[in-house]
mmCIF file of C-alpha atoms in Angstrom:
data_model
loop_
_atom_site.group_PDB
_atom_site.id
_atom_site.type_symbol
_atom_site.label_atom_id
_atom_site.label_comp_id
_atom_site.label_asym_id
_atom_site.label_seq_id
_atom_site.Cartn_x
_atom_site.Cartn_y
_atom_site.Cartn_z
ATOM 1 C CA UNK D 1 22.904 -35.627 -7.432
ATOM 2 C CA UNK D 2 20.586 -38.489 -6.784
ATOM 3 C CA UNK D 3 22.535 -39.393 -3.434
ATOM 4 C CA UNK D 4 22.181 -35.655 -2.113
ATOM 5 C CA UNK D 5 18.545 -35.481 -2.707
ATOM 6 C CA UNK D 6 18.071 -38.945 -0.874
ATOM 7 C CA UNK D 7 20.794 -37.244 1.775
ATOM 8 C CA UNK D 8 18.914 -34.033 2.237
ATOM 9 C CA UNK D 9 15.256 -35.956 2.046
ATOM 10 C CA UNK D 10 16.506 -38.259 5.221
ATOM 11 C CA UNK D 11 18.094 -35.268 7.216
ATOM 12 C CA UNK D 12 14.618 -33.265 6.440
ATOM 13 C CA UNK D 13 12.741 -36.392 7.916
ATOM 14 C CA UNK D 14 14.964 -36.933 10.982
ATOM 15 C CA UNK D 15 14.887 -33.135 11.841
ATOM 16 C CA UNK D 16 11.571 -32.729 11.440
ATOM 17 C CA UNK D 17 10.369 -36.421 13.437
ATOM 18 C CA UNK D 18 12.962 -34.137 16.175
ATOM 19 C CA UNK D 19 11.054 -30.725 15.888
ATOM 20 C CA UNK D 20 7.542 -32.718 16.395
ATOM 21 C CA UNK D 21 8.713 -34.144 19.029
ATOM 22 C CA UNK D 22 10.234 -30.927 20.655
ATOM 23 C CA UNK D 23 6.993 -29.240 19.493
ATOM 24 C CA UNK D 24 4.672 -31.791 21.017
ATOM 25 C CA UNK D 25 6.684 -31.674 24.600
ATOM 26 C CA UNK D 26 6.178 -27.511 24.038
ATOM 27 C CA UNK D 27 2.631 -27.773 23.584
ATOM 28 C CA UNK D 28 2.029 -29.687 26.813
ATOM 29 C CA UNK D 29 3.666 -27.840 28.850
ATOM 30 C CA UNK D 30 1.567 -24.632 27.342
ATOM 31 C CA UNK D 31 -1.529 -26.551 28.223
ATOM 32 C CA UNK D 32 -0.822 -26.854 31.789
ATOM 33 C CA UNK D 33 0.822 -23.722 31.925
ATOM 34 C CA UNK D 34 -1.273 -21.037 34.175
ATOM 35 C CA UNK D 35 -2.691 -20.479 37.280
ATOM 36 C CA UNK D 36 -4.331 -23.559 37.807
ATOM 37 C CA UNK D 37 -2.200 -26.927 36.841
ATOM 38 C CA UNK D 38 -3.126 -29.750 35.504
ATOM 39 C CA UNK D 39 -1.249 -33.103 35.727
ATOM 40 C CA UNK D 40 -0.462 -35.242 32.872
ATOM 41 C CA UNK D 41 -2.697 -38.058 33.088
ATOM 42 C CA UNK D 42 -5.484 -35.568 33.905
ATOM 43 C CA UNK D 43 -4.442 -33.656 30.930
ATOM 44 C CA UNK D 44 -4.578 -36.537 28.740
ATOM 45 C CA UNK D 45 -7.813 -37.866 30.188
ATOM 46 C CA UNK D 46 -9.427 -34.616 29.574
ATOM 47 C CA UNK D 47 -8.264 -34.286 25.739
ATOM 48 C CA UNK D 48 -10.462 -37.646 25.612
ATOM 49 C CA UNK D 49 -12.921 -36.239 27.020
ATOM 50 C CA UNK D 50 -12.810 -38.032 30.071
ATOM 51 C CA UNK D 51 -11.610 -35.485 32.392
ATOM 52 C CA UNK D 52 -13.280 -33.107 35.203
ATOM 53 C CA UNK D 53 -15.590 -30.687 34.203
ATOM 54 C CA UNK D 54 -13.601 -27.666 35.471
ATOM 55 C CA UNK D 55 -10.587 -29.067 33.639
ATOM 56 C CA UNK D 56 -12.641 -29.728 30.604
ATOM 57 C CA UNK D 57 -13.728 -25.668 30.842
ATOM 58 C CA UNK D 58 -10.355 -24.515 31.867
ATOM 59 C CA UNK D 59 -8.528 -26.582 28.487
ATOM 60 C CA UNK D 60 -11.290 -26.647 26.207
ATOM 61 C CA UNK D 61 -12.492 -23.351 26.331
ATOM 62 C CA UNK D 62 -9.329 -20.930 27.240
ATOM 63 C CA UNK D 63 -5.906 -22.970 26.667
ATOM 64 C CA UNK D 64 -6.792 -24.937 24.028
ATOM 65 C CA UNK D 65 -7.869 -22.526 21.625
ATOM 66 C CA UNK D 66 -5.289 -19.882 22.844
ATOM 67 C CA UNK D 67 -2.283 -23.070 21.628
ATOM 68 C CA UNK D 68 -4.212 -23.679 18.202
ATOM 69 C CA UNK D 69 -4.156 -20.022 17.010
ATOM 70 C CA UNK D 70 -0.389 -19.930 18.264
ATOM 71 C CA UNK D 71 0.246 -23.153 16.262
ATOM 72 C CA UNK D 72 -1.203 -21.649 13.516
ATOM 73 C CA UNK D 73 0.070 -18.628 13.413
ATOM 74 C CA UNK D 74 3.608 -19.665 14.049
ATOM 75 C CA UNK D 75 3.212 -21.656 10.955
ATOM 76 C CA UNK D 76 2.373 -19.265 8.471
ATOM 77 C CA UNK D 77 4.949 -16.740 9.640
ATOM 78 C CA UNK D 78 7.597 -19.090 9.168
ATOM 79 C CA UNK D 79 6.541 -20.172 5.989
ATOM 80 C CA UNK D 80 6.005 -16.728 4.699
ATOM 81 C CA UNK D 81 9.434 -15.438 5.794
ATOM 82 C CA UNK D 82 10.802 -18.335 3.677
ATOM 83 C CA UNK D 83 8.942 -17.531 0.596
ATOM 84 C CA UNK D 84 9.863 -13.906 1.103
ATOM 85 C CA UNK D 85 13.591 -14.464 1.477
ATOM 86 C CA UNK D 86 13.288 -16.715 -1.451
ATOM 87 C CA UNK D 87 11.677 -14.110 -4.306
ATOM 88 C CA UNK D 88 14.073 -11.562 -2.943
ATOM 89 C CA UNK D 89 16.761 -13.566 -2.404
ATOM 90 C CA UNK D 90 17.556 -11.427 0.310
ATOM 91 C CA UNK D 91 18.059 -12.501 3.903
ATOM 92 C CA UNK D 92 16.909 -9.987 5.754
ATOM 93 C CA UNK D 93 13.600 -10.477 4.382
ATOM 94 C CA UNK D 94 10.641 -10.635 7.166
ATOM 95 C CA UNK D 95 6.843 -9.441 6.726
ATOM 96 C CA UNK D 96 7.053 -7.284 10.079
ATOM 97 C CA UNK D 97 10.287 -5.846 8.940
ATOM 98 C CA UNK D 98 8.930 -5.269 5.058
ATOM 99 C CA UNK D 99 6.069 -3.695 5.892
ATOM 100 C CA UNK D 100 3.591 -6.168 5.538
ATOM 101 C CA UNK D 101 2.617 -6.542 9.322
ATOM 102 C CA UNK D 102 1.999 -2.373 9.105
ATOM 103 C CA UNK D 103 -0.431 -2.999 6.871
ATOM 104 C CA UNK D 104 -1.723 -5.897 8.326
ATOM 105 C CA UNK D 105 -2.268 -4.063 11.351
ATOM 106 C CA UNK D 106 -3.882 -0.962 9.496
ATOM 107 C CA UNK D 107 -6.819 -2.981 7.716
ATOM 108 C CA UNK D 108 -7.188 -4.714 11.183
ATOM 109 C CA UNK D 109 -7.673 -0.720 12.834
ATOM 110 C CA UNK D 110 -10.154 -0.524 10.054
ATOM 111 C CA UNK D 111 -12.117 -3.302 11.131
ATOM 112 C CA UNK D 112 -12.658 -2.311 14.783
ATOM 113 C CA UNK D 113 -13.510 1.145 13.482
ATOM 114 C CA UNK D 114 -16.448 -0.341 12.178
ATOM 115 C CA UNK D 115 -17.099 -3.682 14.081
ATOM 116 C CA UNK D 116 -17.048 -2.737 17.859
ATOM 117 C CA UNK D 117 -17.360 -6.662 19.024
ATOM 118 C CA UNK D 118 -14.122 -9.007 18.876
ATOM 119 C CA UNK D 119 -15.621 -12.469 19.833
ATOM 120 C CA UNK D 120 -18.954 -12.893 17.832
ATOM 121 C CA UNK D 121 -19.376 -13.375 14.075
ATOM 122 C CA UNK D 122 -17.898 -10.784 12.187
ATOM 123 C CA UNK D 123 -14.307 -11.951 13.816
ATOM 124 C CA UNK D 124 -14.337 -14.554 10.675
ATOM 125 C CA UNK D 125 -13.992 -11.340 8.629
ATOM 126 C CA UNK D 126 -10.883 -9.912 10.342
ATOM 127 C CA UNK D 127 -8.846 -12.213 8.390
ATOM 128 C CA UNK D 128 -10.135 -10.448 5.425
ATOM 129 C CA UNK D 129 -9.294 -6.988 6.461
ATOM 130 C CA UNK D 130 -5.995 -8.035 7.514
ATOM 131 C CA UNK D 131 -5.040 -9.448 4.100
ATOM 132 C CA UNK D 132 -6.203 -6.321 2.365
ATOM 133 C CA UNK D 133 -4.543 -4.252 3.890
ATOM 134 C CA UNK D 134 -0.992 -6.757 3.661
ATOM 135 C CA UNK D 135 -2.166 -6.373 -0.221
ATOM 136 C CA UNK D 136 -2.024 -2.690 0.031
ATOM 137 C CA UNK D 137 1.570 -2.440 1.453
ATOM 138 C CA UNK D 138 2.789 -5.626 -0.674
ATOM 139 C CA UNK D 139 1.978 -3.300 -3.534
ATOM 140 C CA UNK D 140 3.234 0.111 -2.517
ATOM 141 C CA UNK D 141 6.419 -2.172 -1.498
ATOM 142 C CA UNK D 142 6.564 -3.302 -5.284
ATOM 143 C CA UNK D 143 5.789 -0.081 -7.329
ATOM 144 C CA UNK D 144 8.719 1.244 -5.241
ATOM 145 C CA UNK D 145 10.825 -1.526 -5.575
ATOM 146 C CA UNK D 146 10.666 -1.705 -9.427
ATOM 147 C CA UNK D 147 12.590 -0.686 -12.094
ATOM 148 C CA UNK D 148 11.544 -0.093 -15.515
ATOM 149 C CA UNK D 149 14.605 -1.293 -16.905
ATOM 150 C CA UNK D 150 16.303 -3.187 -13.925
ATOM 151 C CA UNK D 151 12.830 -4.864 -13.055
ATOM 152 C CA UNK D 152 12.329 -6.587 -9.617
ATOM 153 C CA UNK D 153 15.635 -5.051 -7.301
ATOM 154 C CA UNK D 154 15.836 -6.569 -4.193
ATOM 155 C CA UNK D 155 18.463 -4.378 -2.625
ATOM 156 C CA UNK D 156 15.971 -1.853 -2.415
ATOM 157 C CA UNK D 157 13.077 -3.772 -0.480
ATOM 158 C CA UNK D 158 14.632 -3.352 3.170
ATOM 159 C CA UNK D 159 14.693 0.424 3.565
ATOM 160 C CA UNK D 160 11.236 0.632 1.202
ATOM 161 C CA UNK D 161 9.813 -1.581 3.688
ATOM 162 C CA UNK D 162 10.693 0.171 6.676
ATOM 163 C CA UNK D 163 9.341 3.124 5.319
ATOM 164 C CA UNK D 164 6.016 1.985 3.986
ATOM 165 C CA UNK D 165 5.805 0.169 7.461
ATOM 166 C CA UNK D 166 6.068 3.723 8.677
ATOM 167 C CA UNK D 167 3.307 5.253 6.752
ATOM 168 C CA UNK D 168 1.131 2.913 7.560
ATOM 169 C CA UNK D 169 1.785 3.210 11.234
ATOM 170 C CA UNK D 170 1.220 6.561 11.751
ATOM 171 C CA UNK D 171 -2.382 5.631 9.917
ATOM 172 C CA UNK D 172 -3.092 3.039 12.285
ATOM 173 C CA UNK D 173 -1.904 5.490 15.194
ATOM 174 C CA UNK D 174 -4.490 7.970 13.496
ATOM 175 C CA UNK D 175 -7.291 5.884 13.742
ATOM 176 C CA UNK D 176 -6.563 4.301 16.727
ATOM 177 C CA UNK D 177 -7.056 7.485 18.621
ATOM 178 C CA UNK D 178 -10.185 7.416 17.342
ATOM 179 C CA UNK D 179 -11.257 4.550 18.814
ATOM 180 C CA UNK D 180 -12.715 4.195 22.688
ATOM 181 C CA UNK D 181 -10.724 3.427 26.011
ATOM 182 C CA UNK D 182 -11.606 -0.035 25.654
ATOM 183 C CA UNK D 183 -10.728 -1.133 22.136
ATOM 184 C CA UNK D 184 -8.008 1.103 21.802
ATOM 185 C CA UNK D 185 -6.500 -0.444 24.979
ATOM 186 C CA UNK D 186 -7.091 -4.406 22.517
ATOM 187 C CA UNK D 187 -5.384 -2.675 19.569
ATOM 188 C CA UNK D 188 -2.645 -1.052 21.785
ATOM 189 C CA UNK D 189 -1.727 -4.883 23.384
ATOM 190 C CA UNK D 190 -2.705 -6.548 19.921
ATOM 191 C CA UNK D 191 0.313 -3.976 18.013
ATOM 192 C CA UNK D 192 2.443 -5.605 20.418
ATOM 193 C CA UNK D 193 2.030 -9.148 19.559
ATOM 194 C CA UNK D 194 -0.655 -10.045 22.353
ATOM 195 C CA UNK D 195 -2.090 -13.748 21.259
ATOM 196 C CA UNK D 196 -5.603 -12.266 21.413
ATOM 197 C CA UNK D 197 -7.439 -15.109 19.800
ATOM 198 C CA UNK D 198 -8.289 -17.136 22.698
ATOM 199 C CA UNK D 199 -12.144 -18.610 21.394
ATOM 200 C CA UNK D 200 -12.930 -21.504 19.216
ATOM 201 C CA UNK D 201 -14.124 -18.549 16.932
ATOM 202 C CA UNK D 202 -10.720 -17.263 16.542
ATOM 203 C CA UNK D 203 -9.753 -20.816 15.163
ATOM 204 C CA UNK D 204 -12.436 -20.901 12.893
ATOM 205 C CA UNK D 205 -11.414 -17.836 11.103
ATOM 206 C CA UNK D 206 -7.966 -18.616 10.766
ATOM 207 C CA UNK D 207 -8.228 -22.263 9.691
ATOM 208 C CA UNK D 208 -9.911 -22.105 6.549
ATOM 209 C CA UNK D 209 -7.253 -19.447 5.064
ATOM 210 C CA UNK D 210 -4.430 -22.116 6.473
ATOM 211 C CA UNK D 211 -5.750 -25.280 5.117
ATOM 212 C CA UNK D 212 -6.065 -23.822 1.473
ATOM 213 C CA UNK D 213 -2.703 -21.581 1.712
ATOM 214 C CA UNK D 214 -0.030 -24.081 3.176
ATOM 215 C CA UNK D 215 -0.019 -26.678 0.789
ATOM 216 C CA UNK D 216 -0.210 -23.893 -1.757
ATOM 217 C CA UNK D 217 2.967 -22.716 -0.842
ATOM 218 C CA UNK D 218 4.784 -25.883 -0.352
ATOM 219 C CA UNK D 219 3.517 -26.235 -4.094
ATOM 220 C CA UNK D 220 5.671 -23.523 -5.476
ATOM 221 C CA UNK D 221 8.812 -24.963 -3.928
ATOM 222 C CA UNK D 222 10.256 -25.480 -7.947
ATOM 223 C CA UNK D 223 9.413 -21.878 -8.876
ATOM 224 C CA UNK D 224 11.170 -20.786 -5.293
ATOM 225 C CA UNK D 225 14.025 -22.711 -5.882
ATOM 226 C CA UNK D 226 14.137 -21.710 -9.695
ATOM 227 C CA UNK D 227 13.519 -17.852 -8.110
ATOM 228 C CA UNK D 228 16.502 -18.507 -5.774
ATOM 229 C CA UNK D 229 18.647 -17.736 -9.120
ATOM 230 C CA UNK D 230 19.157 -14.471 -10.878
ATOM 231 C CA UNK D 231 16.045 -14.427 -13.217
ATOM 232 C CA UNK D 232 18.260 -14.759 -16.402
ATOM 233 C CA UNK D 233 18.695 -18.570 -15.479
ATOM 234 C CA UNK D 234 14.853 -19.101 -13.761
ATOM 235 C CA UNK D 235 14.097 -17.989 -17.665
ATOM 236 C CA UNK D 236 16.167 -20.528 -19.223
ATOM 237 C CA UNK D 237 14.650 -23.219 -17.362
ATOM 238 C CA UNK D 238 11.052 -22.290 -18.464
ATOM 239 C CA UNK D 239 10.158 -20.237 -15.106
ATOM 240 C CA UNK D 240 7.591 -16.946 -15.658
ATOM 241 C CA UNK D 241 9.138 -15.086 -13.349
ATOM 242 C CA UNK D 242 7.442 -12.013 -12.864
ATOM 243 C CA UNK D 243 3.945 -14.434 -12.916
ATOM 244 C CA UNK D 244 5.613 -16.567 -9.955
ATOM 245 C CA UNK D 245 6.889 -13.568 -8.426
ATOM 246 C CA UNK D 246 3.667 -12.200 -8.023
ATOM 247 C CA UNK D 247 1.904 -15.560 -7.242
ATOM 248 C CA UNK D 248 4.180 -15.937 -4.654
ATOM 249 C CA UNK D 249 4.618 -12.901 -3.008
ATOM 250 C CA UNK D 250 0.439 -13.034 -2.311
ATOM 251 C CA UNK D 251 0.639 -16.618 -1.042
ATOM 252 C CA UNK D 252 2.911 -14.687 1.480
ATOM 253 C CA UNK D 253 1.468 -11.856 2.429
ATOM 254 C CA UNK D 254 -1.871 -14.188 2.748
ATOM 255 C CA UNK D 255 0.122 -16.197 5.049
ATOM 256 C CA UNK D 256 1.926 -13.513 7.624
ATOM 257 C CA UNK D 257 -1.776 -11.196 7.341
ATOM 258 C CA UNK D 258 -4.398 -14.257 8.482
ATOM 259 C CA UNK D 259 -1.502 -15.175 10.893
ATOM 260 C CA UNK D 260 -0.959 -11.887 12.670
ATOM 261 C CA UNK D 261 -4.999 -11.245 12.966
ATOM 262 C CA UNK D 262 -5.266 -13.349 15.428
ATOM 263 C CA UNK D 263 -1.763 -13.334 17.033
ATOM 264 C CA UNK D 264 -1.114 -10.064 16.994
ATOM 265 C CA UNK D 265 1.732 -8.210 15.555
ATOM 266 C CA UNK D 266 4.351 -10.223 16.048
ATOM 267 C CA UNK D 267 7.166 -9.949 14.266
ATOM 268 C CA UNK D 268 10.908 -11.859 13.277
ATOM 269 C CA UNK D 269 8.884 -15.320 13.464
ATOM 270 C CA UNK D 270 9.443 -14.792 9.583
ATOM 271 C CA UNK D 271 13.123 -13.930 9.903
ATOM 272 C CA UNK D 272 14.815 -16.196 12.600
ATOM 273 C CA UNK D 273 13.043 -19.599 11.733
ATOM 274 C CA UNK D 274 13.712 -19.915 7.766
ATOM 275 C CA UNK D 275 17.230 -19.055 8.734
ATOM 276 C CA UNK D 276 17.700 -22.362 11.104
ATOM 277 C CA UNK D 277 15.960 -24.258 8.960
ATOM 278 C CA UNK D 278 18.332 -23.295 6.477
ATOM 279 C CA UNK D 279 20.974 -24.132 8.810
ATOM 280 C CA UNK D 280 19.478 -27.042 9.650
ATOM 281 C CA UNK D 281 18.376 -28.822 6.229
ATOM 282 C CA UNK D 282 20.127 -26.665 3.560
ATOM 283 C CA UNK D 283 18.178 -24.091 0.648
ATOM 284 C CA UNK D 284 15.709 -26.253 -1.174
ATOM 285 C CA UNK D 285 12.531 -25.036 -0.594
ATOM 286 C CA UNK D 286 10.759 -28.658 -0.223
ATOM 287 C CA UNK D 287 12.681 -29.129 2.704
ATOM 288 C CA UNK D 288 12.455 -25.551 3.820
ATOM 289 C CA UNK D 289 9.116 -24.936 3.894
ATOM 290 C CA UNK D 290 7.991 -27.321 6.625
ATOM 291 C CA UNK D 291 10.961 -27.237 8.697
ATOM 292 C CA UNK D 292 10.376 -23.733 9.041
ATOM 293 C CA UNK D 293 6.677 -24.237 9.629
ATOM 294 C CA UNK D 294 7.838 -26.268 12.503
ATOM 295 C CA UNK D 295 10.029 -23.977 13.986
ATOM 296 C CA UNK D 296 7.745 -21.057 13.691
ATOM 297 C CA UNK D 297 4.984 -22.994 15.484
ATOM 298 C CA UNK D 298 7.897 -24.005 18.285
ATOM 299 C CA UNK D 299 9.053 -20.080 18.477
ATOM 300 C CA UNK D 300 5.605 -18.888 19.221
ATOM 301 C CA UNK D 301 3.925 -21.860 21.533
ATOM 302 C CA UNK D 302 7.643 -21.221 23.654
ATOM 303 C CA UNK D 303 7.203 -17.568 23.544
ATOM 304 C CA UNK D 304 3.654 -17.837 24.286
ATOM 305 C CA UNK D 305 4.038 -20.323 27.075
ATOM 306 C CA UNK D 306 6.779 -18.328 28.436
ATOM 307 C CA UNK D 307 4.630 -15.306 29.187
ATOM 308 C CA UNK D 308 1.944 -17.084 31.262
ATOM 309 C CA UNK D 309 4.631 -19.038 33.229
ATOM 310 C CA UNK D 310 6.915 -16.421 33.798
ATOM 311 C CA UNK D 311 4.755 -12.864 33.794
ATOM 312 C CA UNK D 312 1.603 -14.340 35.296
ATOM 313 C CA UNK D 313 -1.213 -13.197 36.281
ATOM 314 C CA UNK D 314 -0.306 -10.096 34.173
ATOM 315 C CA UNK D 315 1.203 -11.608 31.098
ATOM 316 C CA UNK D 316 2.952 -9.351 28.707
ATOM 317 C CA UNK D 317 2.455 -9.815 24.653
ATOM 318 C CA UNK D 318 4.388 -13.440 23.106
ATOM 319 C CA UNK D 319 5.410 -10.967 20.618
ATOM 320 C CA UNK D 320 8.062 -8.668 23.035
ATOM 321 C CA UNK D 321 9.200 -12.101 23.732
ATOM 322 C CA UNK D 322 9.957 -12.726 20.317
ATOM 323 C CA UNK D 323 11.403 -9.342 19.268
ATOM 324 C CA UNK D 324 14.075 -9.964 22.698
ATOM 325 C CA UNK D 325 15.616 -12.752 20.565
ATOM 326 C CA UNK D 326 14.601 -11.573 16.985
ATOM 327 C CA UNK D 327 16.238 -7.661 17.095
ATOM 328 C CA UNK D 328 19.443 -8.759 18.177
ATOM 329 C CA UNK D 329 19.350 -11.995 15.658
ATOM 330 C CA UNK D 330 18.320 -9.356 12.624
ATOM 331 C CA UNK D 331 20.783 -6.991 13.856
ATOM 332 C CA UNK D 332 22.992 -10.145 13.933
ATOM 333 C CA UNK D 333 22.714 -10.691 10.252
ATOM 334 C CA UNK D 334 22.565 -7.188 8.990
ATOM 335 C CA UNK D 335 26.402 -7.079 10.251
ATOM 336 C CA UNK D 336 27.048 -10.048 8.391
ATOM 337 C CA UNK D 337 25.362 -9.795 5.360
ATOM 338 C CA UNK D 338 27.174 -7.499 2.128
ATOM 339 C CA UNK D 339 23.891 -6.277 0.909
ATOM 340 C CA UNK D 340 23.242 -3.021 0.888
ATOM 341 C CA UNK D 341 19.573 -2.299 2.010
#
């Protein structure tokens, strides 16, 4: 047992020393991706803050920031898809496919209802609305999903998901109509997955909420693993399971709302990169969590970068990108997997 920790504790550092790497090489090309390019050295000279002033404008004040909320953002949907496949142990598990992006997106609706400006102060609140209304489907998700007797029953969270996600879509259609030309126009794009959060702003209202809730969650890797059990056997190794469940489950939601607030509704992030970091380093959550932190933040910065290089000047949302590999990958799995949803 000792030997297979030490195993799976080398393979975890040698994959992730790989996915920096990989990550690293993605990030610079996303910083000289666009219509003007920079070259290497220049790029390098400017991050020191040696650089021209028109490349210290052009990386400083609209790539730079644009990368940072994609490397955030990337981050906490992978982690949260982990978490969420672990206290359901069900692999289909995603916030945008569960629901909690639809209500993400619907406490978002209700912040531009009432805040009209996008790049001033009260962005650092959007965050907030975001996770409320995550909360709000998280716990419609749960009052359906439980059973007095049964308790917690995962089979049912799929197709209770899909159709809270539905109610709360046709809300945010609602109130979107309500809105003007202009901001509809933002939350039609952001619904999409457009990385909207392209201001130092942006990155001040998402850091905070990542600093505190990543190490949080790579905290509960025991309970997860204990979770990854039925809850007969988390119980008869001392885990509260309906207290972890519940911990755990809000770390989440925290995680996928702050992250789609500023990237947009992007979805599958939370389903495609636990799953090859499963492949990749095996089911124990301490190993889990930040290889699929990693390849959440590579998924987006590619999909990201892949827009401006490909679709510019008229770039099309990262998260249509995503959801050209992530549909057919879920619909990949569903065909596998014997769960009935």
């Amino acid at each position: 047992m000792k030997n297979k920790a030490i195993h799976s504790y080398q393979r975890t550092l040698l994959t992730g020393g790989i996915l920096v790497l990989i990550v690293l090489t993605s990030i610079a090309i996303g910083l000289n991706t666009g219509s003007m390019q920079i070259a290497l050295p220049d790029l390098v000279l400017t991050l020191l803050g040696k650089g021209t002033d028109m490349h210290h404008m052009v990386l400083f004040d609209y790539r730079l920031p644009r990368i940072l909320i994609t490397i955030l953002a990337g981050m906490g949907l992978g982690i949260a898809g982990a978490m969420l496949q672990g206290i359901t142990r069900n692999a289909l598990a995603d916030p945008g496919i569960l629901g909690i992006h639809a209500g993400a997106s619907f406490g978002l609706l209700i912040y531009v209802s009432f805040f009209q400006s996008l790049n001033t102060l009260p962005v650092l609140m959007i965050p907030l609305f975001t996770f409320v209304g995550g909360v709000l489907a998280a716990t419609l998700i749960i009052l359906f999903v439980w059973d007095r007797q049964k308790g917690f029953i995962p089979a049912r969270l799929i197709l209770i998901g899909i159709a809270v996600a539905a109610g709360f879509n046709a809300a945010s259609l609602y109130l979107s109509l309500q809105l003007d030309e202009k901001t509809y126009s933002f939350t039609a794009s952001w619904l999409l997955g457009n990385i909207w959060g392209r201001d130092w702003i942006n990155v001040y209202a998402m850091l905070p909420w990542m600093v505190l809730l990543i190490p949080l969650a790579w905290a509960k890797s025991k309970s997860l693993n204990a979770l990854a059990l039925e809850d007969s056997s988390a119980v008869s190794i001392g885990t509260p399971v309906e207290r972890e469940r519940i911990q755990i489950l809000c770390i989440a939601v925290a995680l996928s709302s702050v992250s789609v607030s500023m990237a947009g509704g992007i979805g599958f992030i939370g389903l495609v990169a636990p799953h090859m970091a499963r492949r990749l380093v095996g089911p124990a959550f301490q190993y889990l969590i930040p290889i699929s932190a990693l390849l959440g933040m590579l998924i987006l910065v590619v999909a990201d970068t892949v827009t401006r290089a490909v679709f510019d000047p008229k770039s099309i949302p990262a998260g249509i990108v995503v959801a050209a590999v992530g549909a057919p990958y879920f619909l990949y799995l569903l065909r596998k997997s014997n769960k009935t949803i």
